[in-house]
GROMACS .gro file of C-alpha atoms in nm:
model
  271
    1MET     CA    1   0.644  -1.500  -1.606
    2LYS     CA    2   0.670  -1.835  -1.429
    3LEU     CA    3   0.763  -1.878  -1.064
    4ARG     CA    4   0.902  -2.183  -0.891
    5ILE     CA    5   0.742  -2.191  -0.546
    6GLY     CA    6   0.779  -2.435  -0.263
    7TYR     CA    7   0.893  -2.518   0.086
    8GLU     CA    8   1.079  -2.776   0.293
    9LEU     CA    9   0.993  -2.818   0.661
   10ASP     CA   10   1.178  -3.061   0.888
   11TYR     CA   11   1.034  -3.159   1.226
   12ASP     CA   12   1.135  -3.383   1.512
   13PHE     CA   13   0.846  -3.534   1.710
   14PRO     CA   14   0.910  -3.708   2.045
   15GLN     CA   15   0.571  -3.882   2.015
   16PRO     CA   16   0.294  -3.930   1.755
   17THR     CA   17   0.147  -3.583   1.701
   18PRO     CA   18  -0.159  -3.458   1.509
   19ILE     CA   19  -0.092  -3.169   1.266
   20ILE     CA   20  -0.306  -2.936   1.056
   21LEU     CA   21  -0.119  -2.780   0.762
   22MET     CA   22  -0.225  -2.481   0.550
   23LEU     CA   23   0.034  -2.479   0.273
   24HIS     CA   24  -0.148  -2.521  -0.059
   25VAL     CA   25  -0.183  -2.235  -0.307
   26HIS     CA   26  -0.519  -2.062  -0.258
   27PHE     CA   27  -0.804  -2.186  -0.478
   28SER     CA   28  -0.818  -1.845  -0.649
   29ARG     CA   29  -0.470  -1.913  -0.797
   30VAL     CA   30  -0.493  -2.286  -0.864
   31SER     CA   31  -0.570  -2.230  -1.234
   32ASP     CA   32  -0.232  -2.054  -1.264
   33LEU     CA   33  -0.037  -2.362  -1.151
   34THR     CA   34   0.157  -2.518  -1.441
   35ALA     CA   35   0.308  -2.784  -1.212
   36PRO     CA   36   0.095  -2.888  -0.910
   37ASP     CA   37   0.188  -2.807  -0.552
   38HIS     CA   38   0.152  -3.168  -0.431
   39MET     CA   39   0.260  -3.207  -0.068
   40ARG     CA   40   0.521  -3.478  -0.015
   41ILE     CA   41   0.571  -3.622   0.332
   42SER     CA   42   0.853  -3.846   0.449
   43PRO     CA   43   0.793  -4.090   0.605
   44SER     CA   44   0.468  -4.134   0.416
   45VAL     CA   45   0.150  -4.114   0.625
   46PRO     CA   46  -0.221  -4.087   0.539
   47VAL     CA   47  -0.340  -3.729   0.481
   48SER     CA   48  -0.698  -3.604   0.476
   49ALA     CA   49  -0.807  -3.265   0.347
   50TYR     CA   50  -1.089  -3.021   0.414
   51ARG     CA   51  -1.194  -2.659   0.359
   52ASP     CA   52  -1.203  -2.434   0.664
   53VAL     CA   53  -1.470  -2.168   0.726
   54PHE     CA   54  -1.277  -1.918   0.511
   55GLY     CA   55  -1.240  -2.154   0.216
   56ASN     CA   56  -0.873  -2.232   0.277
   57TRP     CA   57  -0.749  -2.581   0.185
   58CYS     CA   58  -0.620  -2.765   0.493
   59SER     CA   59  -0.432  -3.095   0.528
   60ARG     CA   60  -0.464  -3.314   0.837
   61LEU     CA   61  -0.229  -3.593   0.942
   62LEU     CA   62  -0.078  -3.780   1.236
   63ALA     CA   63   0.299  -3.739   1.242
   64PRO     CA   64   0.481  -4.047   1.373
   65GLN     CA   65   0.749  -4.028   1.639
   66GLY     CA   66   1.085  -3.920   1.499
   67HIS     CA   67   1.190  -3.706   1.204
   68MET     CA   68   0.944  -3.589   0.939
   69ARG     CA   69   0.998  -3.379   0.625
   70ILE     CA   70   0.711  -3.192   0.455
   71THR     CA   71   0.789  -3.043   0.116
   72ALA     CA   72   0.640  -2.921  -0.212
   73ASP     CA   73   0.784  -2.778  -0.533
   74ALA     CA   74   0.552  -2.622  -0.790
   75VAL     CA   75   0.548  -2.380  -1.084
   76ILE     CA   76   0.291  -2.103  -1.120
   77SER     CA   77   0.226  -1.843  -1.389
   78ASP     CA   78   0.222  -1.477  -1.291
   79THR     CA   79   0.178  -1.150  -1.479
   80GLY     CA   80   0.531  -1.042  -1.390
   81LEU     CA   81   0.396  -0.694  -1.327
   82PRO     CA   82   0.403  -0.499  -1.000
   83GLU     CA   83   0.072  -0.539  -0.818
   84SER     CA   84  -0.165  -0.244  -0.828
   85PHE     CA   85  -0.483  -0.123  -0.662
   86ASN     CA   86  -0.745   0.142  -0.720
   87ARG     CA   87  -0.609   0.440  -0.529
   88ASN     CA   88  -0.940   0.621  -0.571
   89ALA     CA   89  -1.166   0.347  -0.435
   90GLY     CA   90  -1.409   0.484  -0.180
   91GLN     CA   91  -1.511   0.341   0.155
   92VAL     CA   92  -1.829   0.131   0.173
   93PRO     CA   93  -2.067   0.235   0.455
   94VAL     CA   94  -2.110  -0.040   0.711
   95GLU     CA   95  -2.483  -0.069   0.643
   96GLN     CA   96  -2.405  -0.141   0.275
   97LEU     CA   97  -2.134  -0.402   0.330
   98PRO     CA   98  -2.195  -0.760   0.213
   99GLU     CA   99  -2.266  -0.987   0.509
  100GLU     CA  100  -1.952  -1.194   0.444
  101CYS     CA  101  -1.742  -0.883   0.518
  102LEU     CA  102  -1.883  -0.819   0.864
  103THR     CA  103  -1.666  -1.076   1.044
  104PHE     CA  104  -1.363  -0.879   0.922
  105LEU     CA  105  -1.482  -0.568   1.106
  106ILE     CA  106  -1.467  -0.735   1.447
  107ALA     CA  107  -1.168  -0.749   1.682
  108SER     CA  108  -0.989  -1.086   1.679
  109ARG     CA  109  -0.717  -1.265   1.874
  110PHE     CA  110  -0.425  -1.066   1.731
  111CYS     CA  111  -0.608  -0.772   1.573
  112ASP     CA  112  -0.742  -0.611   1.891
  113SER     CA  113  -0.901  -0.315   1.717
  114ASP     CA  114  -1.117  -0.241   2.021
  115ARG     CA  115  -0.802  -0.141   2.211
  116LEU     CA  116  -0.692   0.089   1.928
  117LEU     CA  117  -1.025   0.256   1.849
  118ASP     CA  118  -0.959   0.602   1.994
  119LEU     CA  119  -0.601   0.608   1.868
  120ALA     CA  120  -0.710   0.512   1.516
  121TRP     CA  121  -0.956   0.800   1.494
  122GLN     CA  122  -0.696   1.041   1.632
  123LEU     CA  123  -0.441   0.931   1.373
  124PHE     CA  124  -0.658   0.875   1.066
  125GLY     CA  125  -0.990   1.048   1.124
  126HIS     CA  126  -0.876   1.342   0.910
  127THR     CA  127  -0.774   1.126   0.612
  128GLN     CA  128  -0.986   1.073   0.300
  129PRO     CA  129  -1.208   0.765   0.348
  130GLY     CA  130  -1.138   0.466   0.127
  131ALA     CA  131  -0.811   0.366  -0.037
  132PRO     CA  132  -0.630   0.688   0.068
  133ARG     CA  133  -0.715   0.612   0.431
  134VAL     CA  134  -0.591   0.253   0.404
  135GLN     CA  135  -0.270   0.375   0.242
  136ALA     CA  136  -0.226   0.633   0.520
  137ILE     CA  137  -0.257   0.347   0.770
  138CYS     CA  138   0.004   0.143   0.580
  139ASP     CA  139   0.240   0.441   0.568
  140PHE     CA  140   0.207   0.490   0.944
  141VAL     CA  141   0.255   0.122   1.026
  142ASN     CA  142   0.556   0.100   0.796
  143ARG     CA  143   0.720   0.386   0.988
  144ARG     CA  144   0.607   0.271   1.331
  145ILE     CA  145   0.742  -0.085   1.329
  146ALA     CA  146   1.109  -0.174   1.290
  147PHE     CA  147   1.152  -0.509   1.112
  148ASN     CA  148   1.378  -0.772   1.266
  149TYR     CA  149   1.344  -1.152   1.240
  150ASN     CA  150   1.480  -1.180   1.592
  151ASP     CA  151   1.178  -0.986   1.720
  152ALA     CA  152   0.925  -1.248   1.604
  153SER     CA  153   0.668  -1.338   1.870
  154VAL     CA  154   0.376  -1.578   1.843
  155THR     CA  155   0.181  -1.391   2.112
  156ARG     CA  156   0.226  -1.025   2.006
  157THR     CA  157  -0.103  -0.848   1.932
  158ALA     CA  158  -0.158  -0.539   1.719
  159SER     CA  159  -0.166  -0.315   2.023
  160ASP     CA  160   0.157  -0.478   2.147
  161ALA     CA  161   0.319  -0.412   1.810
  162TYR     CA  162   0.215  -0.047   1.827
  163ARG     CA  163   0.351  -0.008   2.178
  164GLU     CA  164   0.677  -0.198   2.117
  165GLY     CA  165   0.744  -0.062   1.768
  166ARG     CA  166   0.908  -0.382   1.650
  167GLY     CA  167   0.820  -0.710   1.485
  168VAL     CA  168   0.798  -0.906   1.162
  169CYS     CA  169   0.560  -0.898   0.866
  170ARG     CA  170   0.270  -1.050   1.061
  171ASP     CA  171   0.293  -0.763   1.312
  172TYR     CA  172   0.276  -0.504   1.036
  173ALA     CA  173  -0.032  -0.677   0.894
  174HIS     CA  174  -0.200  -0.716   1.234
  175LEU     CA  175  -0.155  -0.349   1.325
  176ALA     CA  176  -0.278  -0.225   0.987
  177ILE     CA  177  -0.579  -0.459   0.999
  178ALA     CA  178  -0.668  -0.346   1.351
  179PHE     CA  179  -0.651   0.021   1.248
  180CYS     CA  180  -0.867  -0.048   0.940
  181ARG     CA  181  -1.131  -0.228   1.145
  182ALA     CA  182  -1.130   0.054   1.399
  183MET     CA  183  -1.205   0.288   1.107
  184ASN     CA  184  -1.496   0.065   0.989
  185ILE     CA  185  -1.301  -0.084   0.697
  186PRO     CA  186  -1.321  -0.465   0.669
  187ALA     CA  187  -0.971  -0.613   0.660
  188ARG     CA  188  -0.850  -0.973   0.643
  189TYR     CA  189  -0.509  -1.129   0.700
  190CYS     CA  190  -0.332  -1.302   0.410
  191THR     CA  191  -0.036  -1.539   0.405
  192CYS     CA  192   0.148  -1.565   0.075
  193TYR     CA  193   0.455  -1.662  -0.116
  194LEU     CA  194   0.650  -1.345  -0.194
  195GLY     CA  195   1.000  -1.346  -0.336
  196ASP     CA  196   1.230  -1.051  -0.400
  197ILE     CA  197   1.193  -1.024  -0.777
  198GLY     CA  198   1.244  -0.663  -0.886
  199THR     CA  199   1.420  -0.556  -0.565
  200PRO     CA  200   1.793  -0.488  -0.521
  201LYS     CA  201   2.021  -0.777  -0.432
  202PRO     CA  202   2.148  -0.936  -0.211
  203TRP     CA  203   1.821  -1.110  -0.128
  204PRO     CA  204   1.753  -1.257   0.217
  205PRO     CA  205   1.658  -1.625   0.262
  206GLY     CA  206   1.307  -1.705   0.142
  207ASP     CA  207   1.007  -1.698   0.374
  208PHE     CA  208   0.630  -1.683   0.367
  209ALA     CA  209   0.493  -1.329   0.383
  210ALA     CA  210   0.199  -1.163   0.557
  211SER     CA  211  -0.012  -0.891   0.400
  212PHE     CA  212  -0.380  -0.798   0.414
  213GLU     CA  213  -0.682  -0.719   0.201
  214ALA     CA  214  -0.919  -0.429   0.267
  215TYR     CA  215  -1.276  -0.422   0.137
  216LEU     CA  216  -1.342  -0.100  -0.055
  217GLU     CA  217  -1.564   0.007  -0.345
  218GLY     CA  218  -1.505  -0.252  -0.615
  219GLY     CA  219  -1.413  -0.532  -0.375
  220TRP     CA  220  -1.112  -0.661  -0.185
  221GLN     CA  221  -0.773  -0.500  -0.251
  222MET     CA  222  -0.429  -0.619  -0.136
  223PHE     CA  223  -0.205  -0.400   0.083
  224ASP     CA  224   0.141  -0.471   0.222
  225PRO     CA  225   0.239  -0.239   0.509
  226ARG     CA  226   0.573  -0.412   0.569
  227ASN     CA  227   0.714  -0.346   0.219
  228ASN     CA  228   0.471  -0.062   0.135
  229VAL     CA  229   0.568  -0.068  -0.233
  230ALA     CA  230   0.423  -0.255  -0.529
  231ARG     CA  231   0.578  -0.604  -0.548
  232ILE     CA  232   0.602  -0.869  -0.818
  233GLY     CA  233   0.495  -1.231  -0.781
  234ARG     CA  234   0.280  -1.244  -0.468
  235VAL     CA  235   0.099  -1.582  -0.453
  236LEU     CA  236  -0.186  -1.613  -0.206
  237ILE     CA  237  -0.200  -1.918   0.022
  238ALA     CA  238  -0.473  -1.845   0.278
  239ARG     CA  239  -0.696  -1.574   0.426
  240GLY     CA  240  -0.843  -1.529   0.773
  241ARG     CA  241  -0.915  -1.290   1.057
  242ASP     CA  242  -0.551  -1.291   1.170
  243ALA     CA  243  -0.245  -1.517   1.182
  244ALA     CA  244  -0.420  -1.763   1.414
  245ASP     CA  245  -0.659  -1.858   1.132
  246VAL     CA  246  -0.390  -1.921   0.870
  247ALA     CA  247  -0.096  -2.080   1.054
  248ILE     CA  248   0.111  -2.285   0.808
  249ALA     CA  249   0.129  -2.561   1.071
  250THR     CA  250  -0.076  -2.619   1.384
  251THR     CA  251   0.067  -2.900   1.596
  252PHE     CA  252  -0.106  -3.069   1.888
  253GLY     CA  253   0.194  -3.186   2.087
  254PRO     CA  254   0.564  -3.116   2.152
  255ASN     CA  255   0.794  -3.085   1.851
  256VAL     CA  256   1.100  -2.906   1.716
  257LEU     CA  257   1.114  -2.739   1.374
  258THR     CA  258   1.474  -2.823   1.280
  259SER     CA  259   1.484  -2.673   0.930
  260PHE     CA  260   1.267  -2.425   0.737
  261LYS     CA  261   1.310  -2.330   0.371
  262VAL     CA  262   1.079  -2.139   0.136
  263TRP     CA  263   1.144  -2.035  -0.223
  264THR     CA  264   0.975  -1.807  -0.476
  265ASP     CA  265   1.209  -1.785  -0.775
  266GLU     CA  266   1.164  -1.676  -1.133
  267VAL     CA  267   1.191  -1.961  -1.383
  268ALA     CA  268   1.396  -1.883  -1.691
  269GLU     CA  269   1.180  -1.905  -2.004
  270ALA     CA  270   1.292  -2.158  -2.267
  271ALA     CA  271   1.458  -2.002  -2.569
   0.00000   0.00000   0.00000
C-alpha cells in the first residue's frame, strides 16, 4: 500500500522569529519514501538542519515578518496491515536494560511518573509483567480519559490528565508513559502520521497523532492508548521523552497559527 502524507501550516509573524521544526519522516522510515518529504517554505528562506539528541531530524530557520506557509507532500510505502506487537514479551529487569533505555525510565516535564508511583503500583502491581502489563495500562488510560479536541492543553501533565479525565492523544500517551515508567518499564513518546484507513467513516480532519513505545523483551514496541486497537498506516516522525522533545514547531517569538492541515491518505494503485 502507498500513502500520501503531508501537511500545510500557515503562520502570521508580527516580527522576524526563529523556528525549529520537527516534521520530516523519521530516519527509520526514510527508505520507504517513494516521493521525498521535501519541506517547502513560502516566502523562501534559508533552512539549516541537524539531528537532536534522540536522532530526530530538525529544521531551523528565521521566519520573516508577515505570512509564512510551510508545507510538504510525500508518498510512502506501507505494509497495509494492522500493526502488531508481541503480546507475550516479558519485562526486562532494570539492571539488564541497555543504557540508552535508562533516560526513558525517568520522570520528565509532562510524564511526571514520580507523582504517580504509588497509584501505578496500586492499579497495575497485580498484572503480569511485560506486554500484558503495558496493555493493561493502555486499557486503563483509554477508559480514564475522554477525548475532545477542545480539551487540548499545552501545559497538562500526566498527573493532570489522570485527575481531570480529559484531553487529546498526547495526554493519553503521557499518562500511559508515566504509568509505565512508574512500573520500571522504559517508555518513549512518539509523534506520527496516522490516518483513518480501516476505520468506519465519516473520518475527522487529519492531524498528527501521539503514541508511545515501551521497551520489552525483543526491543521497542508501539502502543496507542488513545485508539487502543491495531491501526493501519502509522508513520513515525519523531521520538522523545514527552511532547516537549518532539514539538512539530517551536517558535521563539509571538505568532498566530492561522491554518493547520495534515493528511494521511491511501493512494490508489495504478491498474
